[in-house]
Amino acid sequence: MSVIQPTKGKQYAKSLDEKNKTDKIDAGMLARMGLERDLMPWVSPMSSCAASKE
């Protein structure tokens, strides 16, 4: 799972020239973006805090 800035997702959707906006279309667009780009995996802040306490 990755976290992206909303503007990045919006710009990507705009580049696909998709006229409609539904949750299903948005989910497909984000999935496609994840497959096409090398996105950094999200790391829980709790994971990094626990590791630093050890």
PDB file of C-alpha atoms in Angstrom, residues 2 4 9 12-13 16 23-39:
ATOM      1  CA  SER A   2       1.227   3.476  -0.863  1.00  0.00           C
ATOM      2  CA  ILE A   4       0.120   9.676  -2.550  1.00  0.00           C
ATOM      3  CA  GLY A   9      -3.779  11.417  -8.163  1.00  0.00           C
ATOM      4  CA  TYR A  12      -2.768  11.421 -13.142  1.00  0.00           C
ATOM      5  CA  ALA A  13      -6.537  11.093 -13.657  1.00  0.00           C
ATOM      6  CA  LEU A  16      -6.021   9.745 -18.674  1.00  0.00           C
ATOM      7  CA  ASP A  23     -15.637   5.662  -6.801  1.00  0.00           C
ATOM      8  CA  LYS A  24     -15.222   2.677  -9.136  1.00  0.00           C
ATOM      9  CA  ILE A  25     -13.421   4.767 -11.776  1.00  0.00           C
ATOM     10  CA  ASP A  26     -11.246   6.432  -9.113  1.00  0.00           C
ATOM     11  CA  ALA A  27     -10.275   3.044  -7.657  1.00  0.00           C
ATOM     12  CA  GLY A  28      -9.344   1.722 -11.099  1.00  0.00           C
ATOM     13  CA  MET A  29      -7.329   4.850 -11.858  1.00  0.00           C
ATOM     14  CA  LEU A  30      -5.397   4.580  -8.581  1.00  0.00           C
ATOM     15  CA  ALA A  31      -4.759   0.866  -9.165  1.00  0.00           C
ATOM     16  CA  ARG A  32      -3.455   1.634 -12.659  1.00  0.00           C
ATOM     17  CA  MET A  33      -1.251   4.398 -11.296  1.00  0.00           C
ATOM     18  CA  GLY A  34       0.179   1.982  -8.728  1.00  0.00           C
ATOM     19  CA  LEU A  35       1.001  -0.570 -11.423  1.00  0.00           C
ATOM     20  CA  GLU A  36       2.589   1.958 -13.781  1.00  0.00           C
ATOM     21  CA  ARG A  37       4.718   3.804 -11.250  1.00  0.00           C
ATOM     22  CA  ASP A  38       7.261   2.682  -8.711  1.00  0.00           C
ATOM     23  CA  LEU A  39       5.528   4.052  -5.613  1.00  0.00           C
TER      24      LEU A  39
END
